[in-house]
């Protein structure tokens, strides 16, 4: 026997679970049963795909089932499964370390507030360790499919665990796992058959494998006029694939329960779409949208997505191949009648059947969302509050559905409170308005006060405020909404829309000043021009249509992008501004030097760009200030 320590994170987690997160100790059973169900899924898949394992069916692999055996008097519960099992190494790494990103995230998110944190348990599913809420000792005996040896892992959930090889009566004769729980005081309430049935029905009714409970059942004996206990085994769950049942038979609660059982989420889902396709391809999909976007949705190791079944047999869990990346928040199942059972991941990637299902599923999800946007705006607002950003990601990769996505995405606007759609903004367009305009940047208030918006405000033209960090990247690739152009107001070409007859005249008039400023700023700018878009500010920075903006470049540099070619912004000058008029009176004066730099630097600051040399800026500002006092 070897005594081993838990990984530090495991000890931390165990401490937390036992000492502060006890609001729903009953979830231990859901976690243990779902592990059994996962183990049965994995083994079933191997018996379909691996010859070596296939050969063991009936000789070392038993039919799939989960058994609960309760001993009320000794307050112990055994949960056994005929699943894939674990060898010695597996026991150490799966039950002794936190290998799962979900649990790591869980630890990172802990706030110290027990009520909030216990909700997080639901979101992440702390998994196996939750058993120590109710146990003072747990023994996990397991034999891995294809192996001959049985190992036992024992722990009190405090310091560490022991692992030993077992033989004789303790040995398992076929693949599987047996978890023996010794209930502690808090867990004693679960040493009760009726209570266990209730919990299984609540959390695990839709587990696709039969769950049997063996316990002492009290029954009234009429002859003896007393209730006597008989050892009874009964099946507790429905053990059917709920998604295959007709919609008419399914209640909201069935959908909610199934959602919780496959995701471990605590909350009810926001939406679900259940579809059965018949025709050339036969398949069923049941998609859910969680009420809250998972906290790790934007992390590279996010695991979520949709499970693939073939003829009700679980094949794999995958977020990448089954739905596009931007829909990774969608949970649920796809069950196909047409795929072969022994599909491998590689085959799946280029499988025509799956591609068709995928295409149809994306269309379905997006069109359902569109319906909800129209029929239940309040619910749609809740959806948008969580998922506007992933939808925007879709603009980047899903060209086929771009128009629908543009319909679904919501925007802040210079004209309306809250959020608006492009369709609504289009409705509000002025008769002479040539395009739909937007501005991108880091902070909403900065954008709302940007000098770039002045002219639009004056002309009563709406500008959409895009302050999400991905907006600039994503929308630079979107040039149209239906037949209307979509234009960034900080791109130089947009000023074409603002031109009128007086423009060339003004440019001519300002030329001496423009030349002087250009000479002063030298390499720092690409060009200095007359601005058509300013009302109250003297200057503004714009970039060319096909160039990343100044702010975007700073972001890319911050993210480690090296060797970016030096970008030169274009400085635009407001010919009607008092300062410019004064400068124009004496364009060659040496005072124009300081003014030129201040006009440039202030424009950069308003664009959210940090100045290269703030000291020089401040010195210059003070010099000018000094002259003016
Ligand atoms: P999760 O199920 O989310 O991976 P858990 O903490 O519930 O996390 O379980 C950790 C790991 O232990 C599982 O991923 C699995 O590899 C292993 N495990 C737990 N229970 C069983 C079981 N009954 N049969 C086989 N493996 C199991
Ligand atoms: Mg688990």
XYZ file of C-alpha atoms and ligand atoms in Angstrom:
657
model
C 0.000 0.000 0.000
C 1.311 3.441 -0.816
C 0.269 6.643 0.852
C 0.111 9.607 -1.499
C -0.546 13.288 -1.035
C -3.223 15.202 -2.867
C -2.059 17.867 -5.260
C -2.171 21.212 -3.410
C -5.154 22.421 -5.417
C -7.093 19.301 -4.500
C -6.481 19.892 -0.815
C -7.643 23.477 -1.187
C -10.741 22.396 -3.003
C -11.537 19.691 -0.483
C -11.206 22.186 2.356
C -13.626 24.485 0.631
C -16.131 21.847 -0.234
C -16.248 20.446 3.216
C -16.181 23.688 5.159
C -18.132 26.200 3.205
C -19.976 24.780 0.259
C -22.600 22.618 1.799
C -25.770 24.212 0.516
C -26.657 21.235 -1.689
C -24.751 18.208 -0.456
C -27.100 15.916 -2.388
C -25.310 16.743 -5.648
C -22.634 14.240 -4.647
C -24.917 11.556 -6.025
C -25.451 13.333 -9.328
C -21.677 13.659 -9.709
C -20.912 10.022 -8.918
C -23.690 8.757 -11.186
C -22.664 11.024 -14.018
C -19.100 9.722 -13.744
C -20.482 6.212 -14.048
C -22.537 7.231 -17.032
C -19.469 8.819 -18.659
C -17.478 5.648 -17.980
C -20.203 3.542 -19.606
C -20.305 5.875 -22.607
C -16.553 5.612 -23.036
C -16.551 1.861 -22.855
C -19.442 1.526 -25.272
C -17.578 3.662 -27.744
C -14.456 1.508 -27.417
C -16.425 -1.681 -27.928
C -17.553 -0.210 -31.218
C -14.208 1.076 -32.391
C -11.498 -1.176 -30.946
C -11.217 -4.814 -31.866
C -9.316 -5.698 -28.703
C -12.103 -4.302 -26.537
C -14.875 -5.624 -28.757
C -13.548 -9.142 -28.141
C -14.044 -8.715 -24.414
C -17.799 -8.225 -24.517
C -19.298 -10.919 -22.292
C -15.788 -11.934 -21.158
C -14.660 -9.106 -18.939
C -17.146 -6.528 -20.113
C -20.651 -6.733 -18.713
C -23.805 -5.075 -20.034
C -23.985 -1.402 -19.143
C -25.663 -0.589 -15.856
C -25.298 1.385 -12.663
C -26.050 -0.188 -9.315
C -26.605 1.501 -6.007
C -26.453 -0.674 -2.955
C -27.483 0.839 0.342
C -26.701 -0.520 3.781
C -28.740 1.568 6.176
C -27.363 0.031 9.340
C -23.706 0.641 8.536
C -24.521 3.891 6.715
C -22.665 2.970 3.579
C -23.604 3.273 -0.066
C -21.942 1.536 -3.002
C -22.251 2.862 -6.524
C -20.982 0.410 -9.110
C -20.799 0.645 -12.859
C -19.729 -1.665 -15.643
C -17.897 1.129 -17.421
C -14.366 1.653 -18.637
C -12.750 1.522 -15.197
C -9.422 2.927 -14.044
C -5.961 1.446 -13.605
C -3.483 2.486 -10.913
C -2.206 5.459 -12.888
C -5.723 6.644 -13.706
C -6.699 6.523 -10.056
C -3.754 8.721 -9.126
C -4.194 11.251 -11.881
C -8.008 11.357 -12.035
C -8.750 11.287 -8.329
C -5.590 12.785 -6.888
C -4.965 15.826 -9.055
C -7.034 18.501 -10.665
C -6.502 17.733 -14.276
C -9.679 19.311 -15.452
C -9.696 22.896 -16.572
C -13.216 23.290 -15.234
C -12.132 22.699 -11.676
C -9.134 24.966 -12.090
C -11.424 27.716 -13.287
C -13.702 27.019 -10.419
C -10.891 27.631 -7.969
C -9.887 30.796 -9.768
C -13.417 32.157 -9.578
C -13.995 31.579 -5.895
C -15.057 34.726 -4.118
C -15.010 33.572 -0.511
C -18.749 34.148 -0.297
C -20.170 30.733 0.489
C -23.524 31.341 -1.150
C -22.055 32.556 -4.430
C -19.405 29.881 -4.399
C -21.852 27.079 -3.949
C -23.597 28.289 -7.072
C -20.295 27.979 -8.843
C -20.143 24.341 -7.838
C -23.225 23.926 -9.953
C -21.722 25.763 -12.879
C -18.455 23.923 -12.973
C -19.483 20.646 -11.453
C -16.790 20.105 -8.870
C -17.229 16.466 -9.622
C -15.943 13.557 -7.669
C -14.659 15.541 -4.699
C -18.163 16.660 -3.795
C -18.525 13.212 -2.235
C -16.492 14.425 0.734
C -19.331 16.713 1.732
C -21.148 13.593 2.883
C -18.409 11.060 3.542
C -15.599 10.602 5.987
C -14.139 7.764 3.973
C -14.438 6.752 0.330
C -13.087 3.623 -1.336
C -12.908 3.440 -5.110
C -12.271 -0.045 -6.448
C -11.724 -0.253 -10.175
C -10.614 -2.471 -13.016
C -9.843 -0.997 -16.363
C -11.291 -2.646 -19.481
C -8.721 -5.039 -20.893
C -6.701 -5.206 -17.660
C -6.599 -8.088 -15.229
C -5.710 -6.179 -12.092
C -8.021 -4.471 -9.654
C -6.901 -1.454 -7.623
C -8.423 0.255 -4.667
C -8.110 3.959 -3.886
C -8.988 4.966 -0.340
C -9.177 8.426 1.167
C -10.657 10.379 4.043
C -10.652 13.480 1.834
C -8.253 15.262 4.130
C -4.599 14.534 3.680
C -4.151 12.151 0.839
C -5.047 8.737 -0.437
C -3.831 5.136 -0.488
C -3.691 2.876 -3.484
C -3.331 -0.872 -3.318
C -3.870 -3.808 -5.578
C -6.675 -5.998 -4.297
C -7.336 -9.681 -4.710
C -9.798 -12.310 -3.580
C -13.321 -11.179 -2.771
C -12.452 -7.529 -3.347
C -11.276 -8.177 -6.883
C -13.539 -7.135 -9.756
C -14.196 -9.858 -12.293
C -15.014 -7.492 -15.106
C -14.323 -3.904 -16.084
C -15.879 -1.212 -13.992
C -15.748 0.893 -10.889
C -17.207 0.583 -7.434
C -17.398 3.621 -5.180
C -17.998 2.825 -1.528
C -19.124 5.787 0.533
C -18.984 5.775 4.334
C -21.441 8.528 5.230
C -20.426 11.091 7.822
C -22.896 12.897 10.103
C -23.937 15.316 7.378
C -24.380 12.414 4.976
C -26.334 10.137 7.293
C -29.603 11.503 5.890
C -28.769 9.849 2.564
C -28.611 6.384 4.058
C -32.249 6.156 3.163
C -33.670 4.352 0.140
C -36.579 6.676 -0.360
C -34.352 9.720 -0.223
C -31.930 8.241 -2.741
C -34.718 7.473 -5.199
C -35.908 11.021 -4.948
C -32.452 12.430 -5.670
C -31.845 10.087 -8.586
C -35.182 11.035 -10.135
C -34.391 14.686 -9.669
C -30.917 14.749 -11.186
C -30.296 11.549 -13.053
C -33.599 10.436 -14.495
C -32.392 10.923 -18.045
C -29.157 9.014 -17.698
C -29.359 6.660 -20.653
C -28.306 3.576 -18.662
C -30.477 1.752 -16.149
C -29.874 2.699 -12.535
C -30.840 0.055 -9.976
C -31.205 0.602 -6.283
C -30.906 -2.249 -3.832
C -32.115 -1.462 -0.342
C -34.255 -2.659 2.530
C -37.726 -1.758 1.502
C -40.347 -1.439 4.230
C -43.638 -3.011 3.335
C -46.754 -3.484 5.386
C -47.485 -7.077 6.191
C -51.210 -7.517 6.740
C -50.932 -10.874 8.474
C -48.343 -9.856 10.977
C -49.829 -6.363 11.261
C -46.429 -4.777 11.031
C -44.131 -3.374 8.426
C -41.291 -5.656 7.492
C -38.158 -4.911 5.559
C -37.244 -6.919 2.528
C -34.101 -6.570 0.468
C -35.333 -5.220 -2.863
C -33.767 -4.210 -6.142
C -35.627 -1.752 -8.343
C -34.872 0.313 -11.381
C -35.110 3.987 -10.511
C -34.669 5.960 -13.714
C -36.369 5.977 -17.090
C -33.112 5.046 -18.884
C -34.354 6.188 -22.228
C -33.041 8.811 -24.582
C -35.418 11.621 -23.726
C -34.772 13.495 -26.959
C -36.286 10.620 -28.916
C -39.635 11.004 -27.231
C -42.272 12.991 -29.120
C -42.323 16.675 -28.287
C -45.984 16.431 -27.367
C -45.097 14.095 -24.502
C -42.327 16.237 -23.107
C -42.924 18.885 -20.503
C -40.789 21.947 -19.810
C -39.544 20.217 -16.688
C -38.305 17.258 -18.732
C -36.256 19.595 -20.882
C -34.891 21.490 -17.903
C -33.991 18.339 -16.027
C -32.253 16.827 -19.011
C -30.303 20.030 -19.542
C -29.107 19.996 -15.969
C -28.167 16.359 -16.175
C -25.975 16.819 -19.240
C -24.378 20.129 -18.287
C -24.248 20.081 -14.505
C -25.643 23.606 -14.643
C -27.612 24.712 -11.667
C -29.916 27.120 -13.390
C -32.657 26.436 -15.893
C -31.633 26.983 -19.497
C -32.702 30.199 -21.179
C -33.921 28.519 -24.369
C -34.075 25.179 -26.072
C -34.815 23.972 -29.590
C -35.814 20.383 -30.201
C -35.919 19.285 -33.826
C -36.466 16.018 -35.582
C -35.433 15.921 -39.220
C -36.854 13.279 -41.490
C -36.188 12.899 -45.184
C -32.873 12.376 -46.912
C -31.184 12.594 -43.555
C -32.687 11.478 -40.306
C -31.527 13.048 -37.109
C -32.650 14.646 -33.905
C -31.146 17.704 -32.337
C -31.819 19.173 -28.940
C -29.993 22.439 -28.397
C -29.916 24.491 -25.241
C -28.782 27.995 -24.499
C -27.617 28.368 -20.901
C -29.068 31.255 -18.916
C -25.581 32.537 -18.227
C -22.602 32.433 -20.526
C -20.002 30.149 -18.933
C -17.263 32.116 -17.203
C -14.586 30.391 -19.229
C -16.260 30.891 -22.616
C -13.412 33.051 -23.855
C -10.612 30.825 -22.644
C -8.701 28.645 -25.015
C -9.369 25.477 -23.059
C -13.129 26.067 -22.801
C -14.993 22.791 -22.964
C -18.639 22.802 -23.736
C -20.479 22.249 -26.879
C -22.640 19.512 -28.141
C -22.577 15.744 -27.746
C -22.800 13.473 -30.743
C -24.900 10.318 -30.629
C -25.418 7.787 -33.354
C -28.645 5.855 -33.023
C -28.773 6.825 -29.353
C -25.244 5.617 -28.666
C -22.976 8.301 -27.304
C -20.037 8.845 -29.649
C -18.227 11.940 -28.564
C -18.322 15.268 -26.945
C -16.929 17.967 -29.109
C -17.267 21.651 -29.404
C -15.247 22.102 -32.559
C -16.566 19.716 -35.142
C -20.268 19.699 -34.424
C -21.063 23.390 -34.372
C -18.967 26.357 -35.429
C -16.685 27.824 -32.811
C -18.776 30.936 -32.255
C -21.749 28.808 -31.176
C -19.666 27.030 -28.538
C -22.047 28.269 -25.844
C -24.803 26.067 -27.258
C -25.160 22.792 -25.356
C -27.134 19.681 -26.112
C -27.088 16.705 -28.420
C -27.101 15.679 -32.050
C -28.332 12.141 -32.673
C -27.938 10.827 -36.204
C -29.496 7.754 -37.768
C -27.217 7.836 -40.793
C -23.686 7.854 -39.424
C -21.825 4.596 -38.887
C -21.413 3.675 -35.223
C -17.693 3.213 -35.443
C -16.891 6.686 -36.688
C -13.597 8.160 -35.699
C -12.918 11.805 -35.097
C -10.900 12.047 -38.306
C -13.670 10.577 -40.402
C -16.185 12.873 -38.793
C -14.349 15.978 -39.807
C -14.988 15.364 -43.460
C -18.169 13.397 -43.214
C -20.844 14.663 -45.598
C -23.727 13.610 -43.381
C -22.313 15.469 -40.451
C -21.563 18.527 -42.543
C -25.191 18.676 -43.658
C -26.439 18.235 -40.117
C -24.090 20.945 -38.963
C -25.167 23.401 -41.644
C -28.836 22.761 -40.960
C -28.310 23.011 -37.201
C -26.629 26.404 -37.427
C -29.451 27.672 -39.650
C -31.972 26.281 -37.213
C -30.400 27.863 -34.141
C -30.035 31.248 -35.813
C -33.551 31.258 -37.203
C -35.011 30.264 -33.834
C -33.119 33.150 -32.300
C -34.539 35.452 -34.921
C -38.037 34.280 -34.066
C -37.459 34.974 -30.416
C -36.085 38.425 -31.176
C -39.401 39.165 -32.870
C -41.797 37.382 -30.537
C -40.216 37.854 -27.121
C -37.952 40.925 -27.074
C -37.448 40.704 -23.328
C -36.093 37.184 -23.526
C -34.007 38.157 -26.500
C -32.488 41.006 -24.510
C -31.440 38.486 -21.857
C -29.884 36.379 -24.564
C -28.034 39.333 -26.053
C -26.717 40.420 -22.663
C -24.861 37.103 -22.528
C -24.115 36.205 -26.129
C -23.836 39.307 -28.302
C -20.105 38.885 -28.448
C -19.928 35.278 -29.644
C -22.420 36.204 -32.372
C -20.014 38.916 -33.487
C -17.248 36.326 -33.665
C -19.470 34.557 -36.164
C -19.233 37.491 -38.563
C -15.592 36.685 -38.896
C -15.886 33.083 -39.987
C -19.440 32.220 -40.957
C -19.921 34.038 -44.226
C -22.925 31.960 -45.213
C -24.912 33.268 -42.261
C -23.496 36.755 -42.130
C -26.748 38.543 -42.952
C -28.644 36.621 -40.279
C -25.931 37.325 -37.745
C -26.032 41.027 -38.598
C -29.769 40.867 -37.939
C -29.238 39.204 -34.586
C -26.419 41.333 -33.200
C -27.360 44.385 -31.158
C -25.597 47.745 -30.975
C -25.244 50.765 -28.791
C -26.145 53.918 -30.611
C -25.684 57.676 -30.522
C -29.415 58.084 -30.988
C -31.268 55.591 -28.836
C -30.927 54.330 -25.300
C -30.145 50.679 -24.719
C -29.436 48.504 -27.721
C -30.644 48.601 -31.264
C -30.551 46.399 -34.331
C -29.152 47.331 -37.718
C -32.627 46.984 -39.194
C -33.946 49.583 -36.766
C -31.009 51.894 -37.466
C -31.705 51.519 -41.160
C -35.325 52.560 -40.570
C -34.076 55.687 -38.856
C -31.717 56.733 -41.668
C -31.987 60.322 -42.880
C -33.117 60.793 -46.497
C -29.700 62.050 -47.587
C -27.764 59.542 -45.447
C -25.433 57.486 -47.638
C -24.490 54.664 -45.265
C -24.894 53.246 -41.784
C -22.083 54.619 -39.645
C -20.267 53.240 -36.644
C -17.370 54.153 -34.439
C -15.081 51.667 -32.680
C -12.957 52.118 -29.601
C -12.231 51.078 -26.064
C -14.590 53.066 -23.942
C -18.182 53.958 -24.504
C -17.918 57.414 -22.973
C -14.844 58.232 -25.012
C -16.620 57.168 -28.166
C -19.753 59.110 -27.354
C -17.656 62.237 -26.868
C -15.417 61.654 -29.849
C -14.890 64.670 -32.107
C -15.603 62.336 -35.006
C -19.268 62.266 -34.082
C -19.724 66.039 -34.118
C -20.712 66.381 -37.715
C -23.096 63.436 -37.531
C -24.759 64.890 -34.491
C -25.126 68.175 -36.301
C -26.705 66.465 -39.275
C -28.836 64.293 -36.978
C -27.313 61.105 -38.385
C -27.139 58.041 -36.134
C -23.764 56.462 -35.353
C -23.490 53.017 -33.784
C -21.143 52.823 -30.817
C -18.958 49.703 -30.982
C -16.981 49.516 -27.765
C -16.348 45.773 -27.580
C -12.672 44.936 -28.026
C -13.375 42.581 -30.909
C -15.597 45.040 -32.772
C -12.868 46.706 -34.742
C -11.405 43.445 -36.019
C -14.766 41.916 -36.778
C -16.499 44.856 -38.390
C -13.554 45.834 -40.543
C -14.507 42.793 -42.616
C -18.176 43.716 -42.879
C -18.895 46.332 -45.499
C -22.619 45.974 -46.059
C -25.878 45.336 -44.295
C -28.266 44.246 -47.024
C -27.956 46.935 -49.665
C -26.644 49.583 -47.286
C -22.961 50.321 -46.785
C -21.590 49.964 -43.289
C -18.830 52.472 -42.624
C -16.485 53.337 -39.794
C -16.501 57.084 -39.170
C -12.800 57.071 -38.317
C -11.769 55.837 -41.752
C -10.639 58.441 -44.233
C -12.865 57.330 -47.096
C -15.968 58.000 -45.029
C -15.391 61.710 -45.481
C -16.375 61.284 -49.137
C -19.913 61.083 -47.806
C -19.541 64.477 -46.187
C -18.185 66.417 -49.170
C -19.981 69.421 -50.550
C -19.224 72.222 -53.069
C -17.291 74.319 -50.596
C -14.767 71.577 -49.867
C -12.196 72.256 -52.623
C -12.343 75.968 -51.865
C -11.597 75.466 -48.208
C -8.724 73.128 -48.972
C -7.204 75.765 -51.200
C -7.617 78.476 -48.593
C -6.019 76.383 -45.844
C -3.113 75.125 -47.924
C -0.371 77.327 -46.418
C -1.293 76.235 -42.897
C -1.639 72.600 -43.863
C 1.814 72.692 -45.467
C 3.342 74.245 -42.398
C 1.766 71.713 -40.031
C 2.842 68.873 -42.265
C 6.399 70.137 -42.324
C 6.395 70.439 -38.547
C 4.982 66.980 -37.844
C 7.139 65.454 -40.539
C 7.320 61.674 -40.270
C 4.696 61.439 -37.550
C 1.825 61.823 -40.002
C 0.926 60.513 -43.363
C -0.988 63.571 -44.388
C -2.613 66.697 -43.032
C -5.977 67.554 -44.528
C -9.014 69.724 -44.193
C -11.639 67.965 -42.180
C -15.258 67.746 -43.172
C -16.340 65.905 -40.078
C -15.595 68.290 -37.263
C -17.859 70.848 -35.671
C -16.482 71.748 -32.237
C -12.995 70.227 -32.181
C -9.978 71.653 -33.990
C -8.444 68.346 -35.095
C -8.938 64.610 -35.390
C -7.010 61.465 -36.340
C -8.289 59.155 -39.055
C -6.863 56.074 -40.714
C -7.089 54.741 -44.224
C -9.833 52.350 -45.182
C -7.580 49.311 -45.364
C -5.355 50.133 -42.405
C -5.806 49.166 -38.782
C -6.608 52.182 -36.633
C -4.074 53.656 -34.232
C -5.804 52.061 -31.267
C -5.981 48.699 -32.956
C -2.261 48.808 -33.610
C -1.576 49.477 -29.961
C -3.736 46.500 -29.043
C -1.913 44.256 -31.479
C 1.433 45.394 -30.148
C 0.282 44.791 -26.588
C -0.708 41.261 -27.615
C 2.855 40.630 -28.726
C 2.586 41.383 -32.420
C 6.064 42.474 -33.432
C 7.448 44.087 -36.563
C 4.341 46.035 -37.299
C 5.137 48.480 -40.065
C 5.170 52.012 -38.701
C 1.687 53.430 -39.191
C 1.172 57.050 -39.925
C -2.224 58.439 -39.135
C -3.768 61.241 -41.086
C -4.439 64.448 -39.197
C -7.536 66.375 -40.138
C -7.999 70.041 -39.317
C -11.301 71.796 -38.758
C -11.265 74.886 -41.017
C -14.094 76.509 -39.075
C -12.486 76.272 -35.687
C -11.353 79.460 -33.940
C -7.825 78.137 -33.289
C -7.329 77.137 -36.897
C -8.604 80.491 -38.117
C -6.118 82.282 -35.865
C -3.247 80.086 -37.016
C -4.217 80.683 -40.616
C -3.794 84.409 -40.084
C -0.073 83.849 -39.734
C 0.676 80.351 -41.023
C 4.446 80.617 -41.119
C 4.870 81.879 -37.568
C 7.083 79.751 -35.339
C 4.157 79.523 -32.945
C 2.484 77.178 -35.376
C 5.105 74.568 -34.397
C 3.791 74.060 -30.873
C 0.227 74.367 -32.073
C 0.742 71.680 -34.714
C 2.028 69.188 -32.156
C -0.704 70.007 -29.663
C -3.378 69.556 -32.331
C -1.867 66.208 -33.213
C -1.351 64.972 -29.640
C -4.825 65.942 -28.461
C -6.328 64.125 -31.404
C -4.340 61.014 -30.463
C -5.477 61.267 -26.857
C -9.120 61.457 -27.900
C -8.627 58.375 -30.048
C -7.499 56.520 -26.912
C -3.855 56.294 -27.968
C -1.137 56.751 -25.363
C 1.373 59.473 -26.274
C 4.890 58.301 -27.038
C 6.413 61.054 -24.932
C 4.009 62.645 -22.435
C 6.810 64.798 -20.994
C 7.330 66.640 -24.252
C 3.577 67.095 -24.529
C 3.311 68.617 -21.069
C 6.309 70.909 -21.594
C 4.766 72.171 -24.804
C 1.388 72.659 -23.180
C 2.962 74.689 -20.387
C 4.897 76.802 -22.857
C 1.694 77.692 -24.685
C -0.154 78.221 -21.433
C 2.577 80.541 -20.254
C 2.301 82.655 -23.388
C -1.445 82.931 -23.025
C -1.507 84.116 -19.424
P -15.202 14.939 -14.582
O -16.227 13.862 -14.516
O -15.816 16.266 -14.877
O -14.054 14.629 -15.490
P -14.761 14.196 -11.837
O -14.083 14.872 -10.690
O -16.207 13.889 -11.650
O -14.555 15.105 -13.115
O -14.003 12.879 -12.174
C -12.620 12.920 -12.447
C -12.194 11.807 -13.348
O -12.156 10.574 -12.650
C -13.094 11.541 -14.537
O -12.807 12.396 -15.604
C -12.768 10.081 -14.848
O -11.607 10.029 -15.673
C -12.438 9.508 -13.516
N -13.591 8.767 -12.978
C -14.405 9.153 -11.998
N -15.380 8.247 -11.763
C -15.164 7.229 -12.640
C -15.832 5.991 -12.929
N -16.929 5.600 -12.266
N -15.310 5.214 -13.904
C -14.208 5.592 -14.581
N -13.555 6.751 -14.377
C -14.014 7.574 -13.421
Mg -17.747 13.976 -13.176
